[in-house]
mmCIF file of C-alpha atoms (C1' of nucleotides) in Angstrom:
data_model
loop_
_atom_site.group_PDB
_atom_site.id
_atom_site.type_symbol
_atom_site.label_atom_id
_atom_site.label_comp_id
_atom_site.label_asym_id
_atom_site.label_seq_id
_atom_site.Cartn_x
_atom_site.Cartn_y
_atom_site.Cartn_z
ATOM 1 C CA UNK A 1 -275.042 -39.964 105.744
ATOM 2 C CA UNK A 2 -276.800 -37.438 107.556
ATOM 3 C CA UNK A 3 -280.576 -37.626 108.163
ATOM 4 C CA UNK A 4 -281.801 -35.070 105.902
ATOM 5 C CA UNK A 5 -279.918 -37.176 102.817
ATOM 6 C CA UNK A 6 -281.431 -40.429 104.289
ATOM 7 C CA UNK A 7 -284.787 -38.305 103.866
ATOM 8 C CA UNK A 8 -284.009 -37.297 100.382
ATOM 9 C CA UNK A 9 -282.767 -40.393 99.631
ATOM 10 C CA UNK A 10 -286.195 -42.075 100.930
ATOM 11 C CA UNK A 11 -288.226 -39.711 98.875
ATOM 12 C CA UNK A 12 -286.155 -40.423 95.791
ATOM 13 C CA UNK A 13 -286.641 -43.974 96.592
ATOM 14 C CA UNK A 14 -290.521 -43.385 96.552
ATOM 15 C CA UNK A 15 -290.727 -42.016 93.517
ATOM 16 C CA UNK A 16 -288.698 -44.197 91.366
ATOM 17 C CA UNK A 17 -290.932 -46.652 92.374
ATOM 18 C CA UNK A 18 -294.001 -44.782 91.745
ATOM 19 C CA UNK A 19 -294.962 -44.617 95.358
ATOM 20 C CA UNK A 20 -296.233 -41.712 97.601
ATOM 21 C CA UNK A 21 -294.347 -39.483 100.663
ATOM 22 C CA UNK A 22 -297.422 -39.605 103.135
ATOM 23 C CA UNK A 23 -297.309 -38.398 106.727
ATOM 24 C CA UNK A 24 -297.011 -42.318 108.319
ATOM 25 C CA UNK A 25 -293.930 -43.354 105.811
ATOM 26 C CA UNK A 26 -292.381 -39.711 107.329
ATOM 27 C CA UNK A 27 -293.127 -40.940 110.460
ATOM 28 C CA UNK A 28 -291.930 -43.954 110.380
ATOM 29 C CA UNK A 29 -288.615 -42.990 108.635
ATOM 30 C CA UNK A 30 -288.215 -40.517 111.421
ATOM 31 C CA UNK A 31 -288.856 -43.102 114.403
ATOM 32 C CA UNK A 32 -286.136 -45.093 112.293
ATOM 33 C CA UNK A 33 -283.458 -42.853 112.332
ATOM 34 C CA UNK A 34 -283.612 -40.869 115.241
ATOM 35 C CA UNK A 35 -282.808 -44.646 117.239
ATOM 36 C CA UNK A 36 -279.547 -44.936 118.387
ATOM 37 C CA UNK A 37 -279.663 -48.838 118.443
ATOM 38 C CA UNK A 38 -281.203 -51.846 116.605
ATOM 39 C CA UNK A 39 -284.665 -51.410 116.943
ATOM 40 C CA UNK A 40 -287.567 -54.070 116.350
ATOM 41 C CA UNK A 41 -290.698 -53.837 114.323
ATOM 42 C CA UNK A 42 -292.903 -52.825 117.070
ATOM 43 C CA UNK A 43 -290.370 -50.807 119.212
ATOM 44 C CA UNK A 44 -290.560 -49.015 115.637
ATOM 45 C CA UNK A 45 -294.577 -48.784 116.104
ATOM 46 C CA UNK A 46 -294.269 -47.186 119.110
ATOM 47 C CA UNK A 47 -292.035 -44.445 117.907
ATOM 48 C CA UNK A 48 -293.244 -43.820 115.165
ATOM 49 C CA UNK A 49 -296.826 -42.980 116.938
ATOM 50 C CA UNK A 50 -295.133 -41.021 118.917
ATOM 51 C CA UNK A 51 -294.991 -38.617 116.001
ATOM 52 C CA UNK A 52 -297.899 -39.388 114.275
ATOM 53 C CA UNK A 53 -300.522 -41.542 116.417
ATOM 54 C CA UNK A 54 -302.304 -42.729 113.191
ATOM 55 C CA UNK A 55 -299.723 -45.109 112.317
ATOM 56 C CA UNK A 56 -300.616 -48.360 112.345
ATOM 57 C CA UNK A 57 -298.514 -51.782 112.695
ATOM 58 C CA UNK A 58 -299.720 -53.141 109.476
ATOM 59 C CA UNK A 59 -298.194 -49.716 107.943
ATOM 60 C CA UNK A 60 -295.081 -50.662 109.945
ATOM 61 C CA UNK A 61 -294.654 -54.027 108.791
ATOM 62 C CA UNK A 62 -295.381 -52.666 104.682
ATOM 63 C CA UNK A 63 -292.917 -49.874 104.800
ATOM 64 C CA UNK A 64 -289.843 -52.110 106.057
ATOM 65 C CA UNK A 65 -289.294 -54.016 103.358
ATOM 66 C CA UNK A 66 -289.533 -50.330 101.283
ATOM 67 C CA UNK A 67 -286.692 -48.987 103.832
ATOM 68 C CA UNK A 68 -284.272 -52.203 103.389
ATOM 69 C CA UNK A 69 -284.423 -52.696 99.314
ATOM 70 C CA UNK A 70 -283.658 -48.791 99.414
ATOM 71 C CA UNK A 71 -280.649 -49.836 102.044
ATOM 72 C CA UNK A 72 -281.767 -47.256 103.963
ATOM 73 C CA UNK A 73 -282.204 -49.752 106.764
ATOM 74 C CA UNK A 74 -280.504 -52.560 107.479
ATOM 75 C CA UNK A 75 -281.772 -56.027 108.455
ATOM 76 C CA UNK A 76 -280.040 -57.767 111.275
ATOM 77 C CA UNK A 77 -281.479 -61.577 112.040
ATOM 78 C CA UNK A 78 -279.383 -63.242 115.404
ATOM 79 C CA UNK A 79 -281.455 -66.147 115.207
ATOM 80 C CA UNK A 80 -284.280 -65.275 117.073
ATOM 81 C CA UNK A 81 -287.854 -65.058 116.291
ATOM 82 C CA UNK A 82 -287.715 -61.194 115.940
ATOM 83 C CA UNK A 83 -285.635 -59.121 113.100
ATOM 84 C CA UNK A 84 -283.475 -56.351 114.238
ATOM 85 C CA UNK A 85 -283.271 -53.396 111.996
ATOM 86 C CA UNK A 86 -280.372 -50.204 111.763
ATOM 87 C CA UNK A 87 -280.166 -47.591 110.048
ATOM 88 C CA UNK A 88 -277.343 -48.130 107.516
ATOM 89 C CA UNK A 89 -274.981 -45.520 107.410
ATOM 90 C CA UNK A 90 -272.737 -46.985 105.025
ATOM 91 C CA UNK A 91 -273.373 -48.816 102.415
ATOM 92 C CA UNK A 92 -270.669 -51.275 103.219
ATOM 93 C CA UNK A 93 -272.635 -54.144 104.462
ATOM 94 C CA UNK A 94 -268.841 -55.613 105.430
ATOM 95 C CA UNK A 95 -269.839 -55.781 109.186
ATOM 96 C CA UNK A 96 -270.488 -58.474 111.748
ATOM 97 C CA UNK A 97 -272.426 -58.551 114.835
ATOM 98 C CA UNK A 98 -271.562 -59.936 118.847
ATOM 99 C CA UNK A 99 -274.727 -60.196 120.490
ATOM 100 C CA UNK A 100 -274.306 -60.239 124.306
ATOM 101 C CA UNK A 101 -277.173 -63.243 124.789
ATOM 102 C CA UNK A 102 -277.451 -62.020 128.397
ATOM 103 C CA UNK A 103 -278.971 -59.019 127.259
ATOM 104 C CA UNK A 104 -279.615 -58.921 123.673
ATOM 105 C CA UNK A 105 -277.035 -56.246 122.894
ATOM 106 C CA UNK A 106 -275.673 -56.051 119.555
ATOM 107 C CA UNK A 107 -272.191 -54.731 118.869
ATOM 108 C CA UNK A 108 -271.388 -53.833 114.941
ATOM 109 C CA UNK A 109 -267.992 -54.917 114.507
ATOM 110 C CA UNK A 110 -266.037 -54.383 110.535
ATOM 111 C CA UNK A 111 -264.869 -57.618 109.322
ATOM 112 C CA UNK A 112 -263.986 -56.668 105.908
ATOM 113 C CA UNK A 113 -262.736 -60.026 105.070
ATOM 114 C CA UNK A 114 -266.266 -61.372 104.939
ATOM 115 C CA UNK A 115 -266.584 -59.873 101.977
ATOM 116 C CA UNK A 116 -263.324 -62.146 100.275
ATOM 117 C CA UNK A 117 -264.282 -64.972 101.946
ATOM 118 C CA UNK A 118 -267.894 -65.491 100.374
ATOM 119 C CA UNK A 119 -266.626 -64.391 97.120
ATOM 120 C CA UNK A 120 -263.975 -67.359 97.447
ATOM 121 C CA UNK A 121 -266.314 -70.033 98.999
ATOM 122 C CA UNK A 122 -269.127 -68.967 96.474
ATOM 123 C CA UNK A 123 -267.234 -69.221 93.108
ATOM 124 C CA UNK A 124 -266.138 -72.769 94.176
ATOM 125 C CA UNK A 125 -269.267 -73.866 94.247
ATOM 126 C CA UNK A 126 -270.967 -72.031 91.149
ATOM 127 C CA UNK A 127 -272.604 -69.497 92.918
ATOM 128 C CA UNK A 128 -271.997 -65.767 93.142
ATOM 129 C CA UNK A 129 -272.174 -64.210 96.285
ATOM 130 C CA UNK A 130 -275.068 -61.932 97.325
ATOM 131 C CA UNK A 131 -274.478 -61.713 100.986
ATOM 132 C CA UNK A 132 -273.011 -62.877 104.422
ATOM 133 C CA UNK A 133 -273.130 -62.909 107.972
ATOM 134 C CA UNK A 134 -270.497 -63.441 110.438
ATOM 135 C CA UNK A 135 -272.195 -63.632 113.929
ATOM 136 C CA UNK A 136 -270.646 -64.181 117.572
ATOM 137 C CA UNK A 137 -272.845 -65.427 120.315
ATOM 138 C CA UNK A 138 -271.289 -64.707 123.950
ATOM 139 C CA UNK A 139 -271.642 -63.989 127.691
ATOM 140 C CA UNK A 140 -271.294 -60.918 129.610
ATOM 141 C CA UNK A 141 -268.271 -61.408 132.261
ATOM 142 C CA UNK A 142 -269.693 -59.201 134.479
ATOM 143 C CA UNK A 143 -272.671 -60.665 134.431
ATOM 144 C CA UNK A 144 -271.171 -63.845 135.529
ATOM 145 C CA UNK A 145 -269.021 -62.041 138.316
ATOM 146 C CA UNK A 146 -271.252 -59.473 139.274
ATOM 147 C CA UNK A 147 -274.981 -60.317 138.594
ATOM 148 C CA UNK A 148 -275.136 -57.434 136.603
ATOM 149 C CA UNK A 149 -274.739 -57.330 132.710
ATOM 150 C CA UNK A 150 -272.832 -53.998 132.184
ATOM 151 C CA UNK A 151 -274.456 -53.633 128.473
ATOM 152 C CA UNK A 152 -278.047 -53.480 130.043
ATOM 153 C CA UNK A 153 -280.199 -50.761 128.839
ATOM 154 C CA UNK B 1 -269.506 -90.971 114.546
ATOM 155 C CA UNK B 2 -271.579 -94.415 112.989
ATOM 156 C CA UNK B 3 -274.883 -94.255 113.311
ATOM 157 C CA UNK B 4 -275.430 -97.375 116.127
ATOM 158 C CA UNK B 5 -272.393 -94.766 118.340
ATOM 159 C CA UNK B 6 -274.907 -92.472 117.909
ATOM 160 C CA UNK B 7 -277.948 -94.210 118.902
ATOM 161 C CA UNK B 8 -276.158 -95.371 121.656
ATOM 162 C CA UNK B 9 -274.713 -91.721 122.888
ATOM 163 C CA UNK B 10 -278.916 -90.723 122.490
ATOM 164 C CA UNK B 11 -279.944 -93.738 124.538
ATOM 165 C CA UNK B 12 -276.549 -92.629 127.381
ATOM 166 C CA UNK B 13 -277.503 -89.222 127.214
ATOM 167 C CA UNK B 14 -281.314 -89.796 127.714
ATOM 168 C CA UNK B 15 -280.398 -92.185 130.443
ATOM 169 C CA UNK B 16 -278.325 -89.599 132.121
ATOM 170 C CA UNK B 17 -281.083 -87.364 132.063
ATOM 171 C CA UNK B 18 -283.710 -89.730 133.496
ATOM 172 C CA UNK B 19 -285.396 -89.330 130.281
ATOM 173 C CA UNK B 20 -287.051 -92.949 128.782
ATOM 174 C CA UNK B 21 -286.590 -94.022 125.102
ATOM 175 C CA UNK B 22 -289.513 -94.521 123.536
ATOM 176 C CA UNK B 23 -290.494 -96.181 119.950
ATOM 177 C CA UNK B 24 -291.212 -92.385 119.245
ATOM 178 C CA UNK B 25 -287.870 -90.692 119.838
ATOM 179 C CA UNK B 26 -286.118 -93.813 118.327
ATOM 180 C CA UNK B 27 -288.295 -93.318 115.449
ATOM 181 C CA UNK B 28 -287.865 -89.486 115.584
ATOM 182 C CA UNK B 29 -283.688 -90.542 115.566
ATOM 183 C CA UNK B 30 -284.061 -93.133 113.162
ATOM 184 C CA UNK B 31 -285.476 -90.439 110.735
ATOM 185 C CA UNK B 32 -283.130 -87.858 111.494
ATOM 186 C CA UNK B 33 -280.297 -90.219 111.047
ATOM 187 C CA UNK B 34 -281.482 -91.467 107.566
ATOM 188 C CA UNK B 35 -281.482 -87.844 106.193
ATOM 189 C CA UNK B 36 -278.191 -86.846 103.997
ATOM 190 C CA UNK B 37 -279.279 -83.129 103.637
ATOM 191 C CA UNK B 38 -280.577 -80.422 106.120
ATOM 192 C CA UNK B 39 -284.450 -81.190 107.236
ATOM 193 C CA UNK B 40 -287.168 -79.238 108.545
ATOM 194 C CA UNK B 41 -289.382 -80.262 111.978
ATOM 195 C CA UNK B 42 -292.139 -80.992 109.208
ATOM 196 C CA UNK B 43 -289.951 -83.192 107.309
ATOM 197 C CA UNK B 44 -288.228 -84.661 110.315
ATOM 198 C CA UNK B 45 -292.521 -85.709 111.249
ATOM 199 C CA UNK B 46 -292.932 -87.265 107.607
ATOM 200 C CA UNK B 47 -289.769 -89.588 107.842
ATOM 201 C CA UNK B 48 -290.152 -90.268 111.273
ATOM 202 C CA UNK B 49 -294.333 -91.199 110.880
ATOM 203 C CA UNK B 50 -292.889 -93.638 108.055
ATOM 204 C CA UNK B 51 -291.116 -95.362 110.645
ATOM 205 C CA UNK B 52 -293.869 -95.065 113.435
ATOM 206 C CA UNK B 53 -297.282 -93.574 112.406
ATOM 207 C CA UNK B 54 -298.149 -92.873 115.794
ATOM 208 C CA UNK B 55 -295.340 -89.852 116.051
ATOM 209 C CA UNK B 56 -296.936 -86.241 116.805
ATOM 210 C CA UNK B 57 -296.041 -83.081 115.879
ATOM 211 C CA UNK B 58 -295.279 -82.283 119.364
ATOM 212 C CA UNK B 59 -293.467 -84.716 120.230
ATOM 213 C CA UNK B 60 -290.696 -83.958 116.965
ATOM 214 C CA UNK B 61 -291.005 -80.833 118.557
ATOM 215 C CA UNK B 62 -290.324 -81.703 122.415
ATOM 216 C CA UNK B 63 -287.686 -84.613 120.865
ATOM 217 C CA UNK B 64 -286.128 -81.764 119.015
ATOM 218 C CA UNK B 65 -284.562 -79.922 121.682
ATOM 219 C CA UNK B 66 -282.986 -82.978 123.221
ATOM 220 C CA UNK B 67 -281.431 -84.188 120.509
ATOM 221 C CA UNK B 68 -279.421 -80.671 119.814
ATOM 222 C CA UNK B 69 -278.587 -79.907 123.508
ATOM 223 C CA UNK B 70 -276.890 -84.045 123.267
ATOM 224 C CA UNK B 71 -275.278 -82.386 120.490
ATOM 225 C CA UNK B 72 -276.533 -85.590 117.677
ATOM 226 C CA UNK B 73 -278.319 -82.813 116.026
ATOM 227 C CA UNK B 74 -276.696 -79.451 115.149
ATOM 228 C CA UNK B 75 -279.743 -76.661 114.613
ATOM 229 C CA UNK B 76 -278.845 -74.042 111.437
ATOM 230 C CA UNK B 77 -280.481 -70.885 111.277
ATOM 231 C CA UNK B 78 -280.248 -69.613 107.969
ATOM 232 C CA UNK B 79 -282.636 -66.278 108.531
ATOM 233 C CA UNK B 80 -285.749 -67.568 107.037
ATOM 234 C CA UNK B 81 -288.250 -68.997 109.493
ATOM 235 C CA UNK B 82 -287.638 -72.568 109.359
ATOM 236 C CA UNK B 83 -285.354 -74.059 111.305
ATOM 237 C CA UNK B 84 -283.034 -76.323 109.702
ATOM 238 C CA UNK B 85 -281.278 -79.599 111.461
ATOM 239 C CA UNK B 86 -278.486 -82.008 110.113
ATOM 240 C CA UNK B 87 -277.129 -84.662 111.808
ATOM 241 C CA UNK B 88 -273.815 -83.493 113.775
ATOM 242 C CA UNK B 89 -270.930 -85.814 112.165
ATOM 243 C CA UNK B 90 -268.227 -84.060 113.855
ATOM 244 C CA UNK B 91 -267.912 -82.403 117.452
ATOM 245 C CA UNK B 92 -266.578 -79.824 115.487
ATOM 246 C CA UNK B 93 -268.959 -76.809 115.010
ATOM 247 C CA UNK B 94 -266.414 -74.462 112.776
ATOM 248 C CA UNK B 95 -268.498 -74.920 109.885
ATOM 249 C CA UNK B 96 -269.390 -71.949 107.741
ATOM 250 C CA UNK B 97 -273.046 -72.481 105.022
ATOM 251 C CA UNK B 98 -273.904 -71.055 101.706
ATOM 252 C CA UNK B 99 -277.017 -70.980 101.126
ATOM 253 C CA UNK B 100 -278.323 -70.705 97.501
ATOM 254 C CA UNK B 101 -281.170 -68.668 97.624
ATOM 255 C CA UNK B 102 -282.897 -70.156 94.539
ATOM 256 C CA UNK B 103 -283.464 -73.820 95.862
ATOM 257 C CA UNK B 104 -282.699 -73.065 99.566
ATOM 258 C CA UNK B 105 -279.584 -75.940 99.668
ATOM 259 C CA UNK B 106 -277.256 -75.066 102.476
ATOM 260 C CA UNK B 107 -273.656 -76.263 101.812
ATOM 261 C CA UNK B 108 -271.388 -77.161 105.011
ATOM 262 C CA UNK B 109 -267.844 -75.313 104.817
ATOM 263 C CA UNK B 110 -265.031 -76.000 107.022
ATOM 264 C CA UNK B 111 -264.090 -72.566 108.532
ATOM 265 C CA UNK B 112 -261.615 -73.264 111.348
ATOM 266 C CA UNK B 113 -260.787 -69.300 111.840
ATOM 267 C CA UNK B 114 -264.206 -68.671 112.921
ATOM 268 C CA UNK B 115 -263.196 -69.549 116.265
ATOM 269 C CA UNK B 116 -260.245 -67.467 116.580
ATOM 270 C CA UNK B 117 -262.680 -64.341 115.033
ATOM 271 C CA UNK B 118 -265.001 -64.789 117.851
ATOM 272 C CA UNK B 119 -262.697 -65.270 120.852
ATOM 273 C CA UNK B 120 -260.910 -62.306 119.440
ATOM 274 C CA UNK B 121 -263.811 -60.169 119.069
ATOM 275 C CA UNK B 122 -265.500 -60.808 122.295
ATOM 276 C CA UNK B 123 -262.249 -60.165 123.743
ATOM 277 C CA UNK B 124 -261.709 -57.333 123.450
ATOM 278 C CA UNK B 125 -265.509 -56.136 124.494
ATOM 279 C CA UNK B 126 -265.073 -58.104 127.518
ATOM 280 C CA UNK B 127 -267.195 -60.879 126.738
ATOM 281 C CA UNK B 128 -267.111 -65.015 126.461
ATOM 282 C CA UNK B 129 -267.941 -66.129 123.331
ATOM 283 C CA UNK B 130 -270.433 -69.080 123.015
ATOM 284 C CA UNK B 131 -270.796 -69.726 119.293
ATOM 285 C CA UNK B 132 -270.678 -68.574 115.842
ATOM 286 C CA UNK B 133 -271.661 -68.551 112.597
ATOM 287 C CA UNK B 134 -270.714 -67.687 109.222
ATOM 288 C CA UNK B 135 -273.066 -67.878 106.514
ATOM 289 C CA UNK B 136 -272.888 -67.010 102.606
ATOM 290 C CA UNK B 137 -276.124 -66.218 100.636
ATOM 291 C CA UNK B 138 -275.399 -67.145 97.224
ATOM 292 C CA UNK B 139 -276.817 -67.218 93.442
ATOM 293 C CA UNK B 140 -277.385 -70.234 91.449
ATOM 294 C CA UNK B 141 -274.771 -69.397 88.325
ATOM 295 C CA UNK B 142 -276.893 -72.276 86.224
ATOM 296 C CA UNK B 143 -280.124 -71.051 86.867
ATOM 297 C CA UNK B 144 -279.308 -67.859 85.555
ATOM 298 C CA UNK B 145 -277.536 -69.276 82.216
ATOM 299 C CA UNK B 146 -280.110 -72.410 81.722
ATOM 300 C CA UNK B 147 -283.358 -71.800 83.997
ATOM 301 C CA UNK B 148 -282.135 -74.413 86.113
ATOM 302 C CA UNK B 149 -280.990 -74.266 89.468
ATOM 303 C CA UNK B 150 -278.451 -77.745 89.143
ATOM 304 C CA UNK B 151 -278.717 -78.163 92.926
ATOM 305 C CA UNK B 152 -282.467 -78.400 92.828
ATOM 306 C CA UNK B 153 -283.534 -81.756 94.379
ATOM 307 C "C1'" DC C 1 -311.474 -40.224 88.668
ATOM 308 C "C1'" DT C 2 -307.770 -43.423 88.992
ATOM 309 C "C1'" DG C 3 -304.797 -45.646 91.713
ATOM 310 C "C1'" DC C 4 -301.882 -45.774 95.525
ATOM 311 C "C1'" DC C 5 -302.383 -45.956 100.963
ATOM 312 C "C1'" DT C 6 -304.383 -46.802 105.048
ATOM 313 C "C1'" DG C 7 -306.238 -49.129 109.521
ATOM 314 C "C1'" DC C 8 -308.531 -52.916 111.095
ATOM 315 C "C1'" DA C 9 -308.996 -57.469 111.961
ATOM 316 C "C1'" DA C 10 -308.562 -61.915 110.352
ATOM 317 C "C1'" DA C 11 -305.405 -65.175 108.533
ATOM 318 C "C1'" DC C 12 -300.979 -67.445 108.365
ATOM 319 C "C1'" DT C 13 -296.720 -70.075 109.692
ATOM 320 C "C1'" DC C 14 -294.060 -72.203 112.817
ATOM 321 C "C1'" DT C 15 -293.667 -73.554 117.423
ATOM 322 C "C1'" DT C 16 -295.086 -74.237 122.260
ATOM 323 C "C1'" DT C 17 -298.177 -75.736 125.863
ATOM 324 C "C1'" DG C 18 -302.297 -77.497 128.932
ATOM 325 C "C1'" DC C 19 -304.609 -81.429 129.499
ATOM 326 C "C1'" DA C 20 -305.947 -86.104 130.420
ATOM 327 C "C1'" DC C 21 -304.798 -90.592 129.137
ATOM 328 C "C1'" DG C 22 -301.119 -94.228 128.744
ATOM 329 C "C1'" DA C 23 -296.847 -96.577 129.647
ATOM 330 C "C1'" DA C 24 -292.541 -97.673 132.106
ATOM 331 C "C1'" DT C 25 -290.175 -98.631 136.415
ATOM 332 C "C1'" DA D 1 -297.811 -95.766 142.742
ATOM 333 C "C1'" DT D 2 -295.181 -92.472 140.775
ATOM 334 C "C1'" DT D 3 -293.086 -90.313 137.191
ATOM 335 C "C1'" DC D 4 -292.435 -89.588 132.637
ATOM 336 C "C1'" DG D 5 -294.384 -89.566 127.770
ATOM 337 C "C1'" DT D 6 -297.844 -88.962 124.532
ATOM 338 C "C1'" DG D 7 -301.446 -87.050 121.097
ATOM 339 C "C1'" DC D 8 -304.649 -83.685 120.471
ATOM 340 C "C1'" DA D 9 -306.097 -79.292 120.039
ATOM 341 C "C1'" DA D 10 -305.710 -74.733 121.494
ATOM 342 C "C1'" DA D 11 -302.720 -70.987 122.277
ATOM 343 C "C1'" DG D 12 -298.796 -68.057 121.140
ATOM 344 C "C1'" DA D 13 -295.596 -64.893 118.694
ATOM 345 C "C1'" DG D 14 -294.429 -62.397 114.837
ATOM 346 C "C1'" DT D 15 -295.811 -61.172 110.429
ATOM 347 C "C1'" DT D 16 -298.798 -60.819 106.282
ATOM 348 C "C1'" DT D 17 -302.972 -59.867 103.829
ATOM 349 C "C1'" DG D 18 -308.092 -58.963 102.222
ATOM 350 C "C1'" DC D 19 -311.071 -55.497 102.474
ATOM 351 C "C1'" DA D 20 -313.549 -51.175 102.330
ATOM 352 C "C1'" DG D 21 -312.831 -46.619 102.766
ATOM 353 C "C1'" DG D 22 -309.515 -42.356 102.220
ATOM 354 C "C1'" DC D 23 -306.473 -39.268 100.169
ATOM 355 C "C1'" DA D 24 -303.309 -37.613 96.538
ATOM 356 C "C1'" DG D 25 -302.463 -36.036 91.966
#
DNA sequence: CTGCCTGCAAACTCTTTGCACGAAT
DNA sequence: ATTCGTGCAAAGAGTTTGCAGGCAG
């Protein structure tokens, strides 16, 4: 999806829901998808003033949630304190995630079978699936060998 | 793994770490121990003050740690800001959960090829995998049909 | 005008930490 | 004595929210 759909797609989003286009939500949506990797809430701040200084974090942390129900953005939580967000480009959500715990990379890997396998596990127990995660933790070799993570920014 | 083995591998392992035990980290185990589902810090303090009133926050907190890195305790991070613990039965940490989002009860799944996903994975990015985890979010089927969620406590 | 939107700062939740006292070896 | 352990309360991090004013339709 290119960005001037995600744009449409945000302002469509907006108005189903009875809710305004203003210069800050532009903003932000623009900071959003203009990163080329997961980004946190306030890395988001930062960009997003960058356009338009008058955004605020509270803004930020309001118009998040708005960008993830529209699955415009994606959520990504390794485990730590802070969520990761992505723009999400498709809307298979059938992807997992190695984070590089030397330097908090995250690589987006498919695992299409996630999708089977929660269905399966779910409908065993009563449930029905709405989601999953499949997550690896794991070392950089070369930082071991070399001192030097190769995935730093 | 009983639960006098495992009192006894926290007592070794303490030892080994010139670490004393105290009446508050055997009540903090005790506690833990006695629990048959997934508990919070917060509930781990309740139990644990029933046993010895004199327990502190902090100290679940500073006991915490210990008792994960000894491997009695396995830490689950299911995304929300809690931390969840559960006593760890088996050495064996290829457990998948699915979570049902109306209660919050995690359910432990055996999920052997998680392993082989990971070392695969990291593989091939030139990494060393450390852990991983698989987790299902899941609807209550019951709750939807009768207003009950039939895994509510 | 009506109602959504905003920034600010305070509040909140969970967890960690500095400190001085207390206990074990 | 020395080292480790503790409770208390304050601090911390990330996020949410109450409020009074602002802007859009």
């Amino acid at each position: 999806m290119s960005n001037d759909a995600a744009r449409e797609k945000f302002k469509d989003y907006l108005a189903s829901k009875g809710l305004r286009m203003t210069n800050q939500r532009l903003a932000i949506f623009e900071a959003a998808f203009a990163r080329k990797e997961h980004f946190t809430a306030e890395e988001l701040l930062d960009h997003a003033r960058a356009i338009d200084d008058s955004v605020s974090r509270a803004t930020v942390y309001r118009t998040l949630p708005i960008m993830t129900e529209s699955a415009l953005l994606r959520e990504v939580d390794i485990g730590t304190n802070l969520k990761y967000y992505l723009p999400n480009s498709s809307n298979n959500a059938q992807v997992a995630q190695v984070i590089c715990v030397d330097c908090d990379k995250i690589f987006e890997i498919s695992a299409p079978f996630m999708e089977w396998y929660g269905s399966t596990v779910s409908t065993k127990l009563g449930l029905t699936p709405i989601s999953q995660r499949l997550q690896v933790s794991a070392h950089c070799d070369a930082l071991k060998k070399t001192g030097i993570c190769k995935n730093h920014a």
